[in-house]
Short mmCIF file of C-alpha atoms in Angstrom, two decimals:
data_model
loop_
_atom_site.label_atom_id
_atom_site.label_comp_id
_atom_site.label_asym_id
_atom_site.label_seq_id
_atom_site.Cartn_x
_atom_site.Cartn_y
_atom_site.Cartn_z
CA MET O 1 100.01 109.32 79.48
CA ILE O 2 97.93 107.34 81.29
CA GLU O 3 98.69 103.81 82.07
CA ILE O 4 96.13 101.45 83.79
CA ASN O 5 97.44 98.12 85.08
CA ASN O 6 95.54 95.05 86.36
CA LEU O 7 93.24 97.70 88.36
CA VAL O 8 90.17 96.20 90.59
CA LYS O 9 87.08 97.84 92.22
CA LYS O 10 85.15 95.75 94.49
CA TYR O 11 82.01 97.01 96.32
CA GLY O 12 81.54 94.17 98.91
CA ASN O 13 81.74 91.19 96.92
CA HIS O 14 80.98 92.95 93.48
CA VAL O 15 83.54 93.74 91.50
CA ALA O 16 82.79 96.94 89.37
CA VAL O 17 86.62 96.96 87.96
CA ASP O 18 88.48 93.58 87.29
CA GLN O 19 91.87 93.46 86.44
CA LEU O 20 91.58 96.38 84.08
CA SER O 21 95.06 97.25 82.14
CA LEU O 22 94.60 100.14 79.19
CA THR O 23 97.17 102.63 78.02
CA VAL O 24 96.05 106.48 76.77
CA GLU O 25 98.40 107.85 74.38
CA PRO O 26 99.01 111.76 73.70
CA GLY O 27 97.02 113.78 71.25
CA LYS O 28 94.02 111.40 70.50
CA ILE O 29 89.90 111.61 71.48
CA TYR O 30 89.32 108.08 73.26
CA GLY O 31 85.84 106.82 73.62
CA PHE O 32 84.79 104.75 76.58
CA LEU O 33 81.88 102.23 75.72
CA GLY O 34 80.18 99.68 77.63
CA PRO O 35 76.22 98.59 78.99
CA ASN O 36 75.14 100.17 82.10
CA GLY O 37 77.00 98.53 85.15
CA ALA O 38 79.69 97.86 83.39
CA GLY O 39 82.16 99.65 85.17
CA LYS O 40 82.98 102.90 82.66
CA SER O 41 82.18 105.57 85.54
CA THR O 42 83.77 103.45 88.36
CA THR O 43 87.14 103.70 85.78
CA MET O 44 86.68 107.58 85.21
CA ASN O 45 86.28 108.33 88.93
CA ILE O 46 89.54 106.43 89.76
CA ILE O 47 91.96 108.21 86.91
CA THR O 48 90.45 110.96 88.59
CA GLY O 49 91.19 110.33 91.91
CA TYR O 50 87.35 110.65 92.94
CA LEU O 51 87.68 107.44 94.04
CA GLY O 52 90.21 104.46 95.40
CA ALA O 53 90.80 101.35 94.01
CA THR O 54 90.88 98.13 95.88
CA SER O 55 94.31 97.04 94.02
CA GLY O 56 95.84 97.99 90.92
CA GLU O 57 97.96 101.10 89.39
CA VAL O 58 97.08 104.46 87.67
CA LYS O 59 99.67 106.41 86.44
CA ILE O 60 99.06 110.30 84.94
CA ASN O 61 101.68 111.55 83.11
CA GLY O 62 103.95 109.35 85.35
CA HIS O 63 102.51 110.16 88.73
CA ASP O 64 100.49 107.57 91.06
CA ILE O 65 97.37 108.62 91.28
CA PHE O 66 97.38 107.05 94.71
CA LYS O 67 100.41 108.31 95.71
CA GLU O 68 100.96 111.46 94.39
CA PRO O 69 97.31 112.43 93.77
CA GLU O 70 97.80 116.29 93.92
CA GLU O 71 100.50 116.35 90.89
CA ALA O 72 98.60 113.16 89.00
CA LYS O 73 95.25 115.45 89.08
CA LYS O 74 97.16 118.76 87.74
CA CYS O 75 97.24 117.12 84.73
CA ILE O 76 93.56 116.06 84.13
CA GLY O 77 90.36 118.30 83.68
CA TYR O 78 87.21 116.56 84.37
CA LEU O 79 83.50 117.08 83.59
CA PRO O 80 81.26 114.90 85.14
CA GLU O 81 77.88 113.55 83.53
CA LEU O 82 76.34 116.57 86.05
CA PRO O 83 78.55 119.62 85.84
CA PRO O 84 80.08 120.80 89.51
CA LEU O 85 78.22 124.57 88.70
CA TYR O 86 76.96 127.08 91.19
CA ALA O 87 73.87 128.29 89.91
CA ASP O 88 74.17 131.54 92.32
CA MET O 89 77.74 132.45 90.78
CA THR O 90 77.99 134.61 87.58
CA VAL O 91 79.97 132.43 84.96
CA ARG O 92 83.36 134.73 85.47
CA GLU O 93 82.87 134.46 89.61
CA TYR O 94 82.58 130.42 89.03
CA LEU O 95 85.38 130.03 86.56
CA ASP O 96 87.22 132.62 89.05
CA PHE O 97 86.72 130.29 91.79
CA VAL O 98 87.61 127.38 90.26
CA SER O 99 90.93 128.58 89.16
CA GLU O 100 91.63 129.06 92.75
CA LEU O 101 90.73 125.65 93.62
CA LYS O 102 93.32 124.17 90.92
CA LYS O 103 95.55 126.74 92.59
CA LEU O 104 96.82 128.39 88.93
CA GLU O 105 99.47 130.71 88.83
CA LYS O 106 98.04 134.30 90.24
CA SER O 107 99.33 136.50 87.14
CA LEU O 108 97.85 133.99 84.70
CA ARG O 109 94.46 133.33 86.22
CA LYS O 110 92.60 136.08 84.02
CA ARG O 111 93.99 135.23 80.95
CA TYR O 112 93.46 131.55 81.46
CA VAL O 113 89.38 132.30 82.46
CA GLU O 114 89.12 134.62 79.28
CA GLU O 115 90.52 132.00 77.16
CA ALA O 116 88.30 128.96 78.43
CA MET O 117 85.60 130.92 77.96
CA GLU O 118 86.52 132.40 74.61
CA THR O 119 87.22 128.51 73.41
CA THR O 120 83.74 127.16 74.73
CA GLY O 121 81.93 130.33 73.34
CA ILE O 122 80.46 131.69 76.36
CA THR O 123 82.15 134.78 76.74
CA GLU O 124 78.96 136.69 75.75
CA VAL O 125 77.31 135.04 79.03
CA ALA O 126 80.19 136.18 81.32
CA ASN O 127 78.21 138.36 83.84
CA ARG O 128 75.11 136.29 83.51
CA MET O 129 74.19 134.29 86.47
CA ILE O 130 74.73 130.26 86.19
CA ARG O 131 70.91 129.74 87.06
CA ASN O 132 69.38 131.82 84.60
CA LEU O 133 71.50 129.51 81.60
CA SER O 134 70.16 127.31 79.49
CA LYS O 135 70.88 123.68 79.52
CA GLY O 136 73.57 123.97 76.82
CA TYR O 137 75.07 126.75 78.03
CA ARG O 138 75.90 125.10 81.52
CA GLN O 139 77.17 122.17 79.80
CA ARG O 140 79.94 124.96 78.19
CA VAL O 141 80.57 126.46 81.76
CA GLY O 142 81.14 122.81 82.69
CA PHE O 143 83.75 122.06 79.55
CA ALA O 144 85.24 125.62 80.47
CA GLN O 145 86.03 124.62 84.01
CA ALA O 146 87.42 121.51 83.29
CA ILE O 147 89.89 122.87 80.23
CA LEU O 148 90.76 125.81 82.84
CA GLY O 149 95.01 125.83 82.83
CA TYR O 150 94.91 124.03 79.98
CA PRO O 151 95.35 120.38 81.37
CA GLU O 152 97.02 117.49 79.32
CA ILE O 153 93.81 115.24 79.52
CA ILE O 154 90.52 116.27 79.43
CA ILE O 155 87.61 113.65 80.96
CA LEU O 156 84.45 113.64 80.00
CA ASP O 157 81.16 111.63 81.16
CA GLU O 158 78.19 111.80 79.01
CA PRO O 159 78.73 115.05 77.62
CA THR O 160 75.35 115.78 76.08
CA VAL O 161 73.12 113.65 77.83
CA GLY O 162 69.56 116.23 78.07
CA LEU O 163 70.89 118.51 75.15
CA ASP O 164 68.82 119.41 72.01
CA PRO O 165 70.13 118.64 68.47
CA LYS O 166 71.78 121.60 67.39
CA GLN O 167 73.57 121.72 71.41
CA ILE O 168 74.49 118.02 70.67
CA ILE O 169 76.07 119.17 67.19
CA GLU O 170 77.90 122.42 69.43
CA ILE O 171 79.46 120.26 71.87
CA ARG O 172 80.68 118.02 69.55
CA ASP O 173 82.48 120.28 67.17
CA LEU O 174 84.04 121.92 71.01
CA ILE O 175 85.09 118.75 71.70
CA LYS O 176 86.92 118.17 68.13
CA LYS O 177 88.30 120.93 68.90
CA LEU O 178 89.69 120.23 72.24
CA GLY O 179 91.34 117.37 70.30
CA GLU O 180 93.72 119.62 69.05
CA LYS O 181 95.46 120.60 71.95
CA HIS O 182 94.52 118.07 74.47
CA THR O 183 94.07 114.12 74.94
CA VAL O 184 90.57 113.74 75.55
CA ILE O 185 88.63 110.54 77.16
CA LEU O 186 84.58 110.58 76.35
CA SER O 187 82.43 108.54 78.03
CA SER O 188 78.93 107.96 75.95
CA HIS O 189 76.22 106.21 75.48
CA ILE O 190 75.48 107.56 71.95
CA LEU O 191 77.42 105.55 69.74
CA THR O 192 76.90 107.41 67.10
CA GLU O 193 78.63 110.32 68.56
CA ILE O 194 81.64 108.04 69.72
CA SER O 195 81.79 107.05 65.94
CA ALA O 196 81.44 111.21 65.18
CA VAL O 197 84.31 112.19 67.21
CA CYS O 198 86.61 109.94 68.49
CA ASP O 199 89.88 108.37 67.30
CA HIS O 200 90.16 105.26 69.23
CA VAL O 201 87.70 103.35 71.28
CA PHE O 202 87.78 101.13 74.59
CA ILE O 203 84.74 98.64 74.66
CA ILE O 204 84.61 97.67 78.62
CA SER O 205 82.18 94.60 79.72
CA LYS O 206 81.44 93.27 83.14
CA GLY O 207 84.57 95.73 84.45
CA LYS O 208 86.93 94.10 81.95
CA LEU O 209 88.31 95.45 78.87
CA VAL O 210 86.62 93.16 75.60
CA ALA O 211 88.21 95.63 72.81
CA SER O 212 90.55 98.21 72.07
CA ASP O 213 91.21 99.62 68.63
CA SER O 214 90.14 102.27 66.04
CA THR O 215 86.45 102.81 65.63
CA GLU O 216 87.24 101.78 61.90
CA ASN O 217 89.25 99.07 62.74
CA LEU O 218 86.73 97.48 65.33
CA VAL O 219 84.20 97.38 62.22
CA ASN O 220 86.31 95.90 59.85
CA LEU O 221 87.73 93.19 61.88
CA MET O 222 83.85 92.45 63.16
CA SER O 223 81.90 92.48 59.60
CA GLY O 224 83.89 89.03 58.63
CA ALA O 225 82.08 87.66 55.54
CA GLN O 226 80.76 90.04 53.03
CA GLU O 227 76.60 89.72 53.13
CA ILE O 228 74.59 91.16 50.50
CA ASP O 229 71.03 92.12 50.74
CA LEU O 230 68.98 91.57 47.10
CA THR O 231 65.46 92.52 46.27
CA ILE O 232 64.09 90.98 43.00
CA LYS O 233 61.12 90.47 41.51
CA ASP O 234 60.06 86.48 41.47
CA ASP O 235 59.48 83.65 43.61
CA ALA O 236 61.86 83.11 46.49
CA ARG O 237 62.90 79.46 46.02
CA LYS O 238 63.30 79.84 42.33
CA ALA O 239 65.98 82.51 43.34
CA MET O 240 67.63 80.62 45.75
CA THR O 241 68.10 77.69 43.31
CA GLN O 242 69.98 79.71 41.19
CA LEU O 243 71.89 81.27 43.77
CA GLU O 244 72.66 77.94 45.38
CA LEU O 245 74.90 77.04 42.80
CA ILE O 246 77.19 79.71 43.30
CA ASP O 247 80.09 77.73 45.09
CA GLU O 248 81.00 81.30 46.70
CA ILE O 249 78.14 81.33 48.32
CA GLU O 250 77.65 79.94 52.14
CA LYS O 251 73.95 80.85 53.13
CA ILE O 252 70.89 82.29 51.49
CA GLU O 253 68.08 83.70 53.95
CA VAL O 254 64.73 85.66 53.19
CA ARG O 255 65.28 88.67 55.12
CA ASP O 256 62.92 89.48 57.95
CA MET O 257 60.32 91.90 57.32
CA THR O 258 57.54 93.39 59.55
CA LEU O 259 53.80 92.51 58.22
CA GLU O 260 53.55 96.05 56.52
CA GLU O 261 56.64 95.32 54.31
CA GLU O 262 55.82 91.74 53.79
CA GLU O 263 52.52 92.61 52.00
CA ASP O 264 53.90 95.55 50.29
CA HIS O 265 56.79 92.74 48.65
CA ARG O 266 53.89 90.64 48.27
CA SER O 267 51.59 92.92 46.15
CA ARG O 268 54.44 93.90 43.76
CA GLN O 269 55.64 90.33 43.64
CA GLU O 270 59.15 91.17 45.19
CA THR O 271 61.32 89.20 47.33
CA ASN O 272 63.92 90.27 49.75
CA LEU O 273 67.25 87.82 50.28
CA ARG O 274 70.45 87.60 52.77
CA ILE O 275 73.19 86.32 51.17
CA TYR O 276 76.33 85.37 53.21
CA ALA O 277 79.29 85.09 51.03
CA LYS O 278 82.52 83.16 52.32
CA LYS O 279 85.23 84.89 53.50
CA GLY O 280 87.17 87.14 51.56
CA VAL O 281 85.06 86.85 48.39
CA ASP O 282 83.14 89.77 46.67
CA VAL O 283 80.39 87.81 45.08
CA ARG O 284 78.03 90.69 43.59
CA GLU O 285 79.13 90.01 40.02
CA LYS O 286 78.60 86.36 40.03
CA VAL O 287 75.20 87.51 41.60
CA PHE O 288 73.88 89.79 39.07
CA VAL O 289 74.92 87.14 36.00
CA GLN O 290 73.53 84.10 37.65
CA MET O 291 70.04 86.16 37.96
CA ALA O 292 70.04 87.53 34.58
CA GLU O 293 70.67 84.17 32.59
CA CYS O 294 67.58 82.74 34.21
CA GLN O 295 65.78 86.38 33.91
CA ILE O 296 65.21 86.95 37.59
CA PRO O 297 64.52 90.80 37.63
CA VAL O 298 67.03 92.49 40.30
CA LEU O 299 65.93 95.77 41.60
CA GLU O 300 68.17 96.12 44.37
CA MET O 301 71.41 95.04 45.40
CA HIS O 302 73.79 96.64 48.01
CA THR O 303 76.33 95.25 50.61
CA VAL O 304 75.49 95.34 54.43
CA THR O 305 77.35 97.79 55.93
CA ARG O 306 77.83 97.18 59.90
CA SER O 307 78.04 100.19 62.56
CA LEU O 308 79.49 101.01 65.38
CA GLU O 309 76.06 99.62 67.20
CA ASP O 310 76.40 96.39 65.69
CA VAL O 311 79.80 95.96 66.71
CA PHE O 312 79.46 97.04 70.78
CA LEU O 313 76.15 94.71 70.71
CA GLU O 314 78.26 91.70 69.35
CA ILE O 315 81.64 92.19 71.84
CA THR O 316 79.35 93.17 74.78
CA GLN O 317 77.03 89.97 74.31
CA GLU O 318 79.91 87.79 73.60
CA GLY O 319 81.76 89.27 77.14
CA GLU O 320 78.42 88.62 78.95
CA LYS O 321 78.48 85.10 77.85
CA LYS O 322 81.85 84.18 79.23
#
């Protein structure tokens, strides 16, 4: 669907996109992640034809965005972070206007507008002025203009910014629904959003692609060796001495806590430890047996689960060091 090869975008001496190459396949929802200034919006603006590039190639469904912009843009529906709405129009007037701009077939325009409103849940406000709509409904109107005419690719830049929790859930459900019929590229700073709706994640740092994989695989790859949080009712030194007898344990640390947590645990004679096992080994059973044999009560034991936030920070920090 989209092929980007060695894409470069410079602003004077500043390199916003640096030799970026990636491929977007049909039928998936892609997450586009990166710190502020990483080059996400610049890349999305180049893909949609809003910006030129210093060098490189971008193909949309086989059409070069720089050589065949009109053909390439027909394949794309774009929702910028600030939807391009005309507040003095009604919803229907605005979507009729957009269908003309997109040069959709005249005989099909009315049907496309009705179906876009139905898909995005704005039929009931079709005759209301856009200026009188809530932020959530305005965002839905932005979605409707993006999907008019059923473009194969939908590109969404920060689609839930400024929405309340209920609206965010509704927009996420809408994105999933769109993903059933379209290829969707979603840029967001909310990593839980990416985890909730995306099949595949691209992480960009300093204009370079530093990771490309499914959300699940990224988390698994970065998880490495097993980590266990252990809460015991005994002295830390005594427990650590016993745990060091287990060959499969690499390292043991007293867990960092806030001052209030430390006081609370001290009053209950509790100690929190973090255990790092050697790669590919599950040490939970040996830890339990060792603690039981030396009569150290285990109050809690659980493996540390990494989130996409942890992966994102680790990958982008590595990218900054390079």
